[in-house]
């Protein structure tokens, strides 16, 4: 937390480079009502970050069009992602009190700027979690997560040697944009970052094109899962679950899913949805066994591919726990080391879980000596995949409803964050409704209410 606040002070002192083509650090219209808030004075329910492990639902100003390519949406669906927990925990730097969260959302077009011509009022759309300009070197290749022109953060550039695209509801480190865990949201470059949803794809399916489906697909194809591969996946959350299904879609022979601790129930949940997967609970290993030794027993030489679908903030041992607590590292290398030592020589390891900075005790020796390929999958380039994945939904080749367990109301999001953080109520993936949402689609969960 102290590191996050220090980063805020440094960013303010150093300043942006003023190369972004869209407004930066507009994480809540209340920051400058005259400039960012709708002149009607209308308010909306929105979830905001108020400090480490503290999120609250508040009444915030409805956003207004401030740039010619803006689109204002009535949000009809959003969700909570494992990546949102990194913000909750203060693991991602440059959070500020009052930031509106949420990077996955869909909605109906309400208003738009003078340069937007492709939408009409009421059109159903899903947003990509990243904000792309559509015109830079990366955007021309549909590598939208690496847009060069929508994030002007100086610290990210210094740490990474470059910047990611701006992202909705994901700190000032990624540009400072208000997110979609709200009743309204402003979408910069809306003509680029919104995909129309057809009538035969309900919000409960289309929403997840915003992130989880594209991220899972990117994890699988970018790491090169191919016909006959044995794949091990760390993390049985929504990304791990969909990556398992998509590994089989891409020809994997076997998929082994690894999880444990308070989240061990997810192994049974995913097994019920995808019966042919195999599971490994790291918290019930036989004495003297490790994840690596068990995987070597399950498959001669280990799996061909290892996919990391967890994140770097969850230390398993005391050494990394205290090093992270003291700021000696930002991320643990434990899962990465398990992956590297588990795969066959010349195996492939893909990292999709969020890692934000630096790690200690990394097993570079095994990586080099055994020829293991370590692949940073990056933030998934949504624009590269979302049209294909939409077609796959329509054709029944992938079904995001397999991960959906709860429907909740935006007014209860603070409670939902707490439950999701604790891996409680067997909550795998939620659909967050607002006053603008349609009735629940057939085959989807009914509303769960937590507050009496």
Short mmCIF file of C-alpha atoms in Angstrom, two decimals:
data_model
loop_
_atom_site.label_atom_id
_atom_site.label_comp_id
_atom_site.label_asym_id
_atom_site.label_seq_id
_atom_site.Cartn_x
_atom_site.Cartn_y
_atom_site.Cartn_z
CA UNK A 1 0.00 0.00 0.00
CA UNK A 2 2.84 2.38 0.88
CA UNK A 3 4.43 1.55 -2.48
CA UNK A 4 1.19 2.43 -4.27
CA UNK A 5 0.95 5.82 -2.59
CA UNK A 6 4.63 6.52 -3.22
CA UNK A 7 4.06 5.75 -6.90
CA UNK A 8 1.20 8.26 -6.95
CA UNK A 9 3.46 10.97 -5.52
CA UNK A 10 6.27 10.16 -7.98
CA UNK A 11 3.88 10.23 -10.94
CA UNK A 12 2.55 13.62 -9.86
CA UNK A 13 6.06 14.97 -9.39
CA UNK A 14 7.43 13.64 -12.69
CA UNK A 15 4.25 14.20 -14.67
CA UNK A 16 2.93 12.55 -17.81
CA UNK A 17 4.62 12.90 -21.19
CA UNK A 18 1.41 14.26 -22.73
CA UNK A 19 1.47 11.83 -25.65
CA UNK A 20 -1.92 10.22 -25.00
CA UNK A 21 -4.73 11.04 -27.40
CA UNK A 22 -7.48 10.70 -24.79
CA UNK A 23 -8.09 12.25 -21.38
CA UNK A 24 -6.04 10.69 -18.56
CA UNK A 25 -6.78 10.28 -14.83
CA UNK A 26 -10.56 10.55 -15.15
CA UNK A 27 -11.41 7.70 -12.76
CA UNK A 28 -14.56 9.34 -11.38
CA UNK A 29 -16.58 12.22 -12.85
CA UNK A 30 -16.66 13.72 -9.36
CA UNK A 31 -12.98 14.66 -9.74
CA UNK A 32 -14.10 17.61 -11.87
CA UNK A 33 -17.87 17.78 -12.13
CA UNK A 34 -17.85 20.79 -14.45
CA UNK A 35 -15.66 18.94 -16.97
CA UNK A 36 -16.57 15.27 -16.58
CA UNK A 37 -20.10 15.01 -15.10
CA UNK A 38 -23.34 15.07 -17.06
CA UNK A 39 -24.86 18.56 -16.79
CA UNK A 40 -28.22 17.06 -15.81
CA UNK A 41 -26.83 16.33 -12.36
CA UNK A 42 -27.98 12.69 -12.60
CA UNK A 43 -26.14 10.25 -10.35
CA UNK A 44 -25.42 6.55 -10.63
CA UNK A 45 -24.53 3.61 -8.44
CA UNK A 46 -20.81 2.84 -8.77
CA UNK A 47 -18.24 0.73 -6.93
CA UNK A 48 -15.18 2.71 -5.85
CA UNK A 49 -11.85 1.85 -4.25
CA UNK A 50 -11.43 3.60 -0.91
CA UNK A 51 -8.23 1.98 0.33
CA UNK A 52 -6.61 -1.40 0.79
CA UNK A 53 -9.33 -4.06 1.25
CA UNK A 54 -12.00 -1.36 1.17
CA UNK A 55 -14.44 -0.93 -1.71
CA UNK A 56 -17.79 0.85 -1.42
CA UNK A 57 -20.90 1.38 -3.53
CA UNK A 58 -21.58 5.12 -3.75
CA UNK A 59 -23.66 7.58 -5.72
CA UNK A 60 -21.35 9.12 -8.31
CA UNK A 61 -22.07 11.61 -11.11
CA UNK A 62 -23.16 10.20 -14.44
CA UNK A 63 -20.33 10.73 -16.98
CA UNK A 64 -20.67 13.00 -19.99
CA UNK A 65 -19.23 13.02 -23.51
CA UNK A 66 -15.97 14.93 -23.34
CA UNK A 67 -14.27 13.89 -26.60
CA UNK A 68 -15.61 13.47 -30.16
CA UNK A 69 -15.17 9.67 -30.21
CA UNK A 70 -16.70 9.01 -26.78
CA UNK A 71 -19.69 6.75 -26.28
CA UNK A 72 -21.75 6.77 -23.07
CA UNK A 73 -23.28 3.40 -22.19
CA UNK A 74 -26.08 2.35 -19.94
CA UNK A 75 -24.34 -0.61 -18.33
CA UNK A 76 -26.46 -3.76 -18.57
CA UNK A 77 -23.88 -6.19 -17.25
CA UNK A 78 -20.50 -6.28 -15.57
CA UNK A 79 -18.58 -8.81 -13.51
CA UNK A 80 -15.85 -9.23 -10.92
CA UNK A 81 -12.52 -10.61 -12.10
CA UNK A 82 -9.64 -12.14 -10.17
CA UNK A 83 -7.63 -9.19 -11.43
CA UNK A 84 -9.96 -6.89 -9.49
CA UNK A 85 -8.74 -8.54 -6.29
CA UNK A 86 -5.22 -7.25 -6.99
CA UNK A 87 -6.69 -3.75 -6.82
CA UNK A 88 -8.61 -4.60 -3.66
CA UNK A 89 -5.41 -5.84 -2.01
CA UNK A 90 -3.41 -2.80 -3.08
CA UNK A 91 -1.06 -4.95 -5.16
CA UNK A 92 -1.37 -2.73 -8.24
CA UNK A 93 0.21 0.67 -7.76
CA UNK A 94 -1.32 4.11 -8.25
CA UNK A 95 -4.81 3.49 -6.96
CA UNK A 96 -6.53 6.60 -5.62
CA UNK A 97 -9.48 6.90 -3.25
CA UNK A 98 -12.72 7.20 -5.20
CA UNK A 99 -11.53 5.37 -8.36
CA UNK A 100 -14.46 3.59 -10.06
CA UNK A 101 -13.56 -0.04 -10.70
CA UNK A 102 -14.55 -2.61 -13.31
CA UNK A 103 -12.89 -3.54 -16.60
CA UNK A 104 -15.46 -6.02 -18.01
CA UNK A 105 -18.85 -4.69 -19.05
CA UNK A 106 -21.52 -4.55 -21.71
CA UNK A 107 -24.40 -2.17 -22.25
CA UNK A 108 -26.64 -0.12 -24.50
CA UNK A 109 -25.50 2.94 -26.41
CA UNK A 110 -27.02 6.09 -24.92
CA UNK A 111 -25.00 9.07 -26.18
CA UNK A 112 -21.97 9.62 -28.39
CA UNK A 113 -19.56 12.25 -29.61
CA UNK A 114 -19.66 14.05 -32.93
CA UNK A 115 -17.11 11.74 -34.62
CA UNK A 116 -19.01 8.50 -33.85
CA UNK A 117 -21.25 7.38 -36.71
CA UNK A 118 -21.53 3.58 -36.42
CA UNK A 119 -24.01 3.32 -33.52
CA UNK A 120 -27.57 4.31 -32.80
CA UNK A 121 -29.29 4.73 -29.46
CA UNK A 122 -30.12 1.41 -27.83
CA UNK A 123 -27.51 -0.70 -29.67
CA UNK A 124 -26.26 -3.59 -27.53
CA UNK A 125 -22.47 -3.69 -27.30
CA UNK A 126 -19.64 -5.20 -25.27
CA UNK A 127 -16.50 -3.22 -24.45
CA UNK A 128 -12.94 -4.47 -24.59
CA UNK A 129 -11.23 -4.04 -21.21
CA UNK A 130 -8.41 -2.13 -22.90
CA UNK A 131 -8.77 1.19 -24.65
CA UNK A 132 -7.27 1.22 -28.13
CA UNK A 133 -6.91 4.09 -30.58
CA UNK A 134 -7.26 1.86 -33.65
CA UNK A 135 -4.52 3.69 -35.52
CA UNK A 136 -1.08 3.06 -33.96
CA UNK A 137 1.43 0.35 -34.89
CA UNK A 138 -0.06 -2.19 -32.48
CA UNK A 139 -3.70 -1.35 -33.14
CA UNK A 140 -3.22 -1.85 -36.87
CA UNK A 141 -2.26 -5.46 -35.99
CA UNK A 142 -5.24 -5.71 -33.58
CA UNK A 143 -2.79 -6.00 -30.68
CA UNK A 144 -5.09 -3.66 -28.82
CA UNK A 145 -3.71 -4.25 -25.33
CA UNK A 146 -0.46 -2.59 -26.33
CA UNK A 147 -1.91 0.57 -27.90
CA UNK A 148 0.76 3.26 -27.87
CA UNK A 149 -1.57 6.25 -27.54
CA UNK A 150 -4.07 5.75 -24.70
CA UNK A 151 -1.86 5.50 -21.60
CA UNK A 152 0.64 8.19 -20.72
CA UNK A 153 1.81 6.82 -17.37
CA UNK A 154 5.47 7.61 -16.75
CA UNK A 155 6.15 4.99 -14.06
CA UNK A 156 4.81 2.10 -16.15
CA UNK A 157 7.01 3.22 -19.03
CA UNK A 158 10.07 3.34 -16.75
CA UNK A 159 9.36 -0.05 -15.15
CA UNK A 160 8.46 -1.97 -18.29
CA UNK A 161 10.36 -0.19 -21.05
CA UNK A 162 7.01 0.62 -22.64
CA UNK A 163 3.36 1.00 -21.74
CA UNK A 164 0.26 -1.07 -22.09
CA UNK A 165 -2.92 0.43 -23.45
CA UNK A 166 -5.17 2.37 -21.15
CA UNK A 167 -7.54 0.07 -19.25
CA UNK A 168 -10.92 0.61 -17.69
CA UNK A 169 -11.10 0.71 -13.91
CA UNK A 170 -7.54 -0.46 -13.37
CA UNK A 171 -5.61 2.30 -11.62
CA UNK A 172 -3.75 5.37 -12.82
CA UNK A 173 -0.88 3.03 -13.73
CA UNK A 174 -2.94 2.16 -16.82
CA UNK A 175 -4.09 5.67 -17.61
CA UNK A 176 -6.73 6.31 -14.98
CA UNK A 177 -10.09 5.51 -16.61
CA UNK A 178 -13.39 5.08 -14.77
CA UNK A 179 -14.59 1.49 -14.90
CA UNK A 180 -17.85 -0.24 -15.66
CA UNK A 181 -18.93 -1.56 -12.26
CA UNK A 182 -21.48 1.22 -12.40
CA UNK A 183 -24.78 2.14 -14.04
CA UNK A 184 -23.16 4.32 -16.71
CA UNK A 185 -19.68 4.39 -18.22
CA UNK A 186 -17.81 6.57 -20.69
CA UNK A 187 -15.98 4.63 -23.43
CA UNK A 188 -13.18 6.61 -25.14
CA UNK A 189 -12.73 5.76 -28.81
CA UNK A 190 -16.07 4.01 -28.60
CA UNK A 191 -16.15 3.39 -32.33
CA UNK A 192 -13.06 1.18 -31.84
CA UNK A 193 -13.58 -0.38 -28.43
CA UNK A 194 -17.19 -1.57 -28.64
CA UNK A 195 -18.37 -4.73 -30.41
CA UNK A 196 -22.05 -5.04 -31.37
CA UNK A 197 -23.84 -8.02 -29.80
CA UNK A 198 -26.32 -9.93 -31.98
CA UNK A 199 -29.81 -10.78 -30.72
CA UNK A 200 -28.96 -14.48 -30.32
CA UNK A 201 -26.17 -13.76 -27.82
CA UNK A 202 -27.56 -12.57 -24.47
CA UNK A 203 -25.60 -10.27 -22.20
CA UNK A 204 -24.86 -13.23 -19.91
CA UNK A 205 -22.72 -14.66 -22.70
CA UNK A 206 -21.58 -11.58 -24.63
CA UNK A 207 -20.27 -9.81 -21.54
CA UNK A 208 -17.37 -12.20 -21.18
CA UNK A 209 -15.90 -11.26 -24.56
CA UNK A 210 -14.76 -8.16 -22.69
CA UNK A 211 -11.93 -10.07 -21.00
CA UNK A 212 -12.18 -13.62 -19.67
CA UNK A 213 -12.84 -15.43 -22.95
CA UNK A 214 -10.18 -13.49 -24.86
CA UNK A 215 -7.69 -13.84 -22.01
CA UNK A 216 -8.22 -17.60 -21.78
CA UNK A 217 -7.95 -18.04 -25.54
CA UNK A 218 -4.84 -15.89 -25.70
CA UNK A 219 -3.26 -17.92 -22.89
CA UNK A 220 -3.80 -21.14 -24.84
CA UNK A 221 -2.91 -20.06 -28.38
CA UNK A 222 -0.06 -17.70 -27.44
CA UNK A 223 1.64 -20.48 -25.45
CA UNK A 224 1.18 -22.77 -28.43
CA UNK A 225 -1.08 -25.56 -27.20
CA UNK A 226 -1.38 -28.01 -30.06
CA UNK A 227 -2.64 -31.44 -31.04
CA UNK A 228 -1.53 -34.16 -28.60
CA UNK A 229 -0.17 -31.86 -25.90
CA UNK A 230 -0.45 -32.58 -22.19
CA UNK A 231 -1.32 -29.30 -20.50
CA UNK A 232 -1.07 -28.39 -16.80
CA UNK A 233 -2.98 -25.32 -15.62
CA UNK A 234 -2.30 -23.53 -12.34
CA UNK A 235 -5.53 -22.00 -11.04
CA UNK A 236 -9.10 -23.31 -11.34
CA UNK A 237 -10.80 -19.92 -11.46
CA UNK A 238 -12.71 -18.68 -14.52
CA UNK A 239 -9.56 -18.14 -16.63
CA UNK A 240 -8.17 -21.58 -15.74
CA UNK A 241 -11.54 -23.19 -16.37
CA UNK A 242 -11.98 -21.65 -19.82
CA UNK A 243 -8.31 -22.26 -20.67
CA UNK A 244 -8.90 -25.95 -19.91
CA UNK A 245 -11.85 -26.10 -22.28
CA UNK A 246 -9.97 -24.15 -24.93
CA UNK A 247 -6.89 -26.39 -24.59
CA UNK A 248 -9.06 -29.34 -25.57
CA UNK A 249 -10.52 -27.26 -28.41
CA UNK A 250 -6.97 -26.77 -29.69
CA UNK A 251 -6.16 -30.48 -29.55
CA UNK A 252 -4.74 -31.14 -26.08
CA UNK A 253 -4.69 -34.83 -25.18
CA UNK A 254 -4.81 -34.30 -21.43
CA UNK A 255 -5.44 -31.29 -19.18
CA UNK A 256 -4.42 -31.31 -15.51
CA UNK A 257 -5.88 -28.54 -13.34
CA UNK A 258 -4.05 -27.48 -10.15
CA UNK A 259 -5.52 -25.59 -7.19
CA UNK A 260 -5.97 -25.96 -3.44
CA UNK A 261 -6.49 -24.26 -0.10
CA UNK A 262 -9.73 -22.26 0.26
CA UNK A 263 -10.22 -22.51 -3.52
CA UNK A 264 -9.96 -26.31 -3.69
CA UNK A 265 -13.73 -26.60 -4.29
CA UNK A 266 -13.16 -25.12 -7.73
CA UNK A 267 -11.44 -28.34 -8.83
CA UNK A 268 -14.66 -30.29 -8.31
CA UNK A 269 -16.71 -27.49 -9.87
CA UNK A 270 -14.66 -27.51 -13.08
CA UNK A 271 -14.48 -31.32 -13.13
CA UNK A 272 -18.28 -31.40 -13.13
CA UNK A 273 -18.35 -29.04 -16.12
CA UNK A 274 -15.45 -30.68 -18.01
CA UNK A 275 -15.39 -34.34 -16.90
CA UNK A 276 -12.30 -35.31 -18.88
CA UNK A 277 -9.96 -32.94 -17.03
CA UNK A 278 -7.71 -34.32 -14.30
CA UNK A 279 -7.19 -32.45 -11.03
CA UNK A 280 -4.38 -31.97 -8.53
CA UNK A 281 -5.00 -30.46 -5.10
CA UNK A 282 -1.72 -28.98 -3.83
CA UNK A 283 -3.04 -28.80 -0.27
CA UNK A 284 -3.58 -32.56 0.04
CA UNK A 285 -0.37 -33.89 -1.49
CA UNK A 286 1.06 -37.09 -0.04
CA UNK A 287 3.93 -36.60 2.40
CA UNK A 288 7.19 -35.91 0.59
CA UNK A 289 5.46 -35.07 -2.69
CA UNK A 290 5.34 -31.73 -4.51
CA UNK A 291 3.30 -30.44 -7.41
CA UNK A 292 6.30 -31.06 -9.66
CA UNK A 293 6.87 -34.65 -8.48
CA UNK A 294 3.17 -35.47 -8.82
CA UNK A 295 3.04 -34.11 -12.37
CA UNK A 296 6.11 -36.17 -13.27
CA UNK A 297 4.29 -39.26 -11.97
CA UNK A 298 1.15 -38.40 -13.89
CA UNK A 299 2.99 -37.83 -17.18
CA UNK A 300 6.44 -39.15 -18.12
CA UNK A 301 8.81 -36.17 -18.15
CA UNK A 302 5.98 -33.82 -17.11
CA UNK A 303 3.45 -31.89 -19.18
CA UNK A 304 4.33 -30.33 -22.50
CA UNK A 305 2.73 -27.01 -21.56
CA UNK A 306 2.19 -25.17 -18.29
CA UNK A 307 -0.28 -22.28 -18.06
CA UNK A 308 -0.23 -19.81 -15.16
CA UNK A 309 -3.77 -18.56 -14.46
CA UNK A 310 -3.33 -17.35 -10.86
CA UNK A 311 -1.13 -14.27 -10.30
CA UNK A 312 2.09 -13.27 -8.59
CA UNK A 313 0.66 -11.82 -5.38
CA UNK A 314 -0.17 -15.12 -3.65
CA UNK A 315 2.86 -16.33 -1.69
CA UNK A 316 2.83 -19.99 -0.62
CA UNK A 317 5.95 -19.94 1.59
CA UNK A 318 7.13 -17.65 4.38
CA UNK A 319 10.20 -16.34 2.53
CA UNK A 320 8.18 -14.79 -0.29
CA UNK A 321 5.44 -13.70 2.11
CA UNK A 322 7.83 -11.57 4.14
CA UNK A 323 9.79 -10.32 1.11
CA UNK A 324 6.56 -9.06 -0.44
CA UNK A 325 5.41 -7.61 2.88
CA UNK A 326 8.69 -5.70 3.22
CA UNK A 327 8.68 -4.53 -0.40
CA UNK A 328 11.72 -6.63 -1.34
CA UNK A 329 9.71 -8.01 -4.26
CA UNK A 330 6.28 -7.35 -5.74
CA UNK A 331 5.52 -10.87 -6.96
CA UNK A 332 6.37 -14.40 -5.85
CA UNK A 333 8.18 -16.73 -8.24
CA UNK A 334 6.87 -19.93 -6.62
CA UNK A 335 4.31 -20.89 -9.24
CA UNK A 336 6.65 -19.96 -12.08
CA UNK A 337 9.33 -22.19 -10.58
CA UNK A 338 6.85 -25.05 -10.23
CA UNK A 339 5.90 -24.66 -13.88
CA UNK A 340 9.50 -24.53 -15.08
CA UNK A 341 10.57 -27.62 -13.11
CA UNK A 342 7.39 -29.54 -14.01
CA UNK A 343 7.36 -29.33 -17.81
CA UNK A 344 9.34 -31.55 -20.12
CA UNK A 345 12.66 -30.23 -21.36
CA UNK A 346 11.92 -27.73 -24.12
CA UNK A 347 8.43 -27.40 -22.69
CA UNK A 348 6.42 -24.17 -22.82
CA UNK A 349 5.25 -22.05 -19.89
CA UNK A 350 2.76 -19.24 -20.42
CA UNK A 351 2.07 -16.50 -17.87
CA UNK A 352 -1.43 -15.03 -17.95
CA UNK A 353 -1.99 -14.26 -14.25
CA UNK A 354 -1.09 -10.68 -13.35
CA UNK A 355 2.54 -9.96 -12.35
CA UNK A 356 3.22 -6.28 -11.74
CA UNK A 357 6.91 -5.86 -10.97
CA UNK A 358 9.86 -7.88 -9.71
CA UNK A 359 10.47 -11.29 -8.15
CA UNK A 360 13.23 -13.10 -6.23
CA UNK A 361 14.54 -16.69 -6.22
CA UNK A 362 13.64 -17.30 -9.85
CA UNK A 363 14.93 -20.64 -11.19
CA UNK A 364 16.66 -19.30 -14.25
CA UNK A 365 19.03 -22.27 -14.20
CA UNK A 366 16.35 -24.82 -15.04
CA UNK A 367 14.93 -22.46 -17.65
CA UNK A 368 18.25 -22.18 -19.45
CA UNK A 369 19.71 -25.64 -18.99
CA UNK A 370 16.55 -27.52 -19.97
CA UNK A 371 15.54 -25.20 -22.78
CA UNK A 372 12.21 -24.29 -21.23
CA UNK A 373 10.30 -21.56 -23.07
CA UNK A 374 8.88 -18.92 -20.73
CA UNK A 375 6.22 -16.84 -22.46
CA UNK A 376 4.64 -13.71 -21.06
CA UNK A 377 1.20 -13.86 -22.66
CA UNK A 378 0.66 -10.18 -21.95
CA UNK A 379 -2.67 -8.51 -21.41
CA UNK A 380 -4.81 -10.28 -23.99
CA UNK A 381 -5.32 -8.30 -27.21
CA UNK A 382 -9.12 -8.47 -27.15
CA UNK A 383 -9.59 -7.01 -30.64
CA UNK A 384 -7.53 -9.83 -32.15
CA UNK A 385 -9.93 -12.49 -30.87
CA UNK A 386 -13.36 -11.18 -29.96
CA UNK A 387 -15.02 -11.57 -33.35
CA UNK A 388 -13.82 -15.18 -33.65
CA UNK A 389 -14.92 -15.97 -30.11
CA UNK A 390 -18.31 -14.36 -30.70
CA UNK A 391 -18.77 -16.73 -33.66
CA UNK A 392 -17.70 -19.64 -31.46
CA UNK A 393 -20.40 -18.69 -28.93
CA UNK A 394 -23.02 -18.50 -31.68
CA UNK A 395 -21.93 -21.89 -33.06
CA UNK A 396 -21.90 -23.54 -29.63
CA UNK A 397 -18.16 -24.18 -29.74
CA UNK A 398 -17.63 -22.40 -26.42
CA UNK A 399 -20.12 -21.62 -23.68
CA UNK A 400 -19.27 -18.98 -21.07
CA UNK A 401 -22.30 -20.02 -19.04
CA UNK A 402 -20.28 -23.00 -17.82
CA UNK A 403 -18.42 -20.69 -15.42
CA UNK A 404 -21.37 -18.50 -14.39
CA UNK A 405 -22.58 -19.24 -10.85
CA UNK A 406 -24.24 -16.05 -9.56
CA UNK A 407 -26.33 -13.09 -10.65
CA UNK A 408 -25.99 -10.10 -8.29
CA UNK A 409 -27.02 -6.47 -8.23
CA UNK A 410 -24.60 -3.58 -8.61
CA UNK A 411 -25.80 -2.20 -5.26
CA UNK A 412 -24.27 -5.24 -3.50
CA UNK A 413 -20.88 -5.24 -5.21
CA UNK A 414 -18.96 -4.36 -2.05
CA UNK A 415 -20.34 -7.51 -0.39
CA UNK A 416 -19.69 -9.55 -3.52
CA UNK A 417 -16.03 -8.48 -3.54
CA UNK A 418 -15.66 -9.74 0.04
CA UNK A 419 -17.25 -13.11 -0.76
CA UNK A 420 -15.27 -13.53 -3.97
CA UNK A 421 -12.04 -12.61 -2.20
CA UNK A 422 -12.65 -15.34 0.39
CA UNK A 423 -13.58 -17.89 -2.31
CA UNK A 424 -16.93 -18.12 -0.56
CA UNK A 425 -20.40 -19.30 -1.56
CA UNK A 426 -18.84 -21.36 -4.38
CA UNK A 427 -18.69 -18.13 -6.38
CA UNK A 428 -16.86 -18.79 -9.65
CA UNK A 429 -18.09 -16.01 -11.94
CA UNK A 430 -20.80 -13.42 -11.41
CA UNK A 431 -23.08 -11.43 -13.67
CA UNK A 432 -23.72 -7.99 -12.19
CA UNK A 433 -27.06 -6.49 -13.17
CA UNK A 434 -28.13 -2.84 -13.07
CA UNK A 435 -31.49 -1.09 -13.41
CA UNK A 436 -30.90 -1.22 -17.19
CA UNK A 437 -30.43 -5.00 -17.43
CA UNK A 438 -32.85 -7.33 -19.17
CA UNK A 439 -34.45 -10.20 -17.26
CA UNK A 440 -32.14 -13.15 -16.71
CA UNK A 441 -31.64 -15.18 -19.88
CA UNK A 442 -32.90 -18.78 -19.89
CA UNK A 443 -30.44 -21.18 -18.27
CA UNK A 444 -28.68 -18.48 -16.26
CA UNK A 445 -28.70 -17.98 -12.45
CA UNK A 446 -31.50 -16.07 -10.77
CA UNK A 447 -30.68 -13.08 -8.58
CA UNK A 448 -28.81 -13.75 -5.34
CA UNK A 449 -29.30 -11.17 -2.61
CA UNK A 450 -26.86 -10.89 0.31
CA UNK A 451 -27.95 -7.71 2.09
CA UNK A 452 -31.10 -7.98 4.16
#
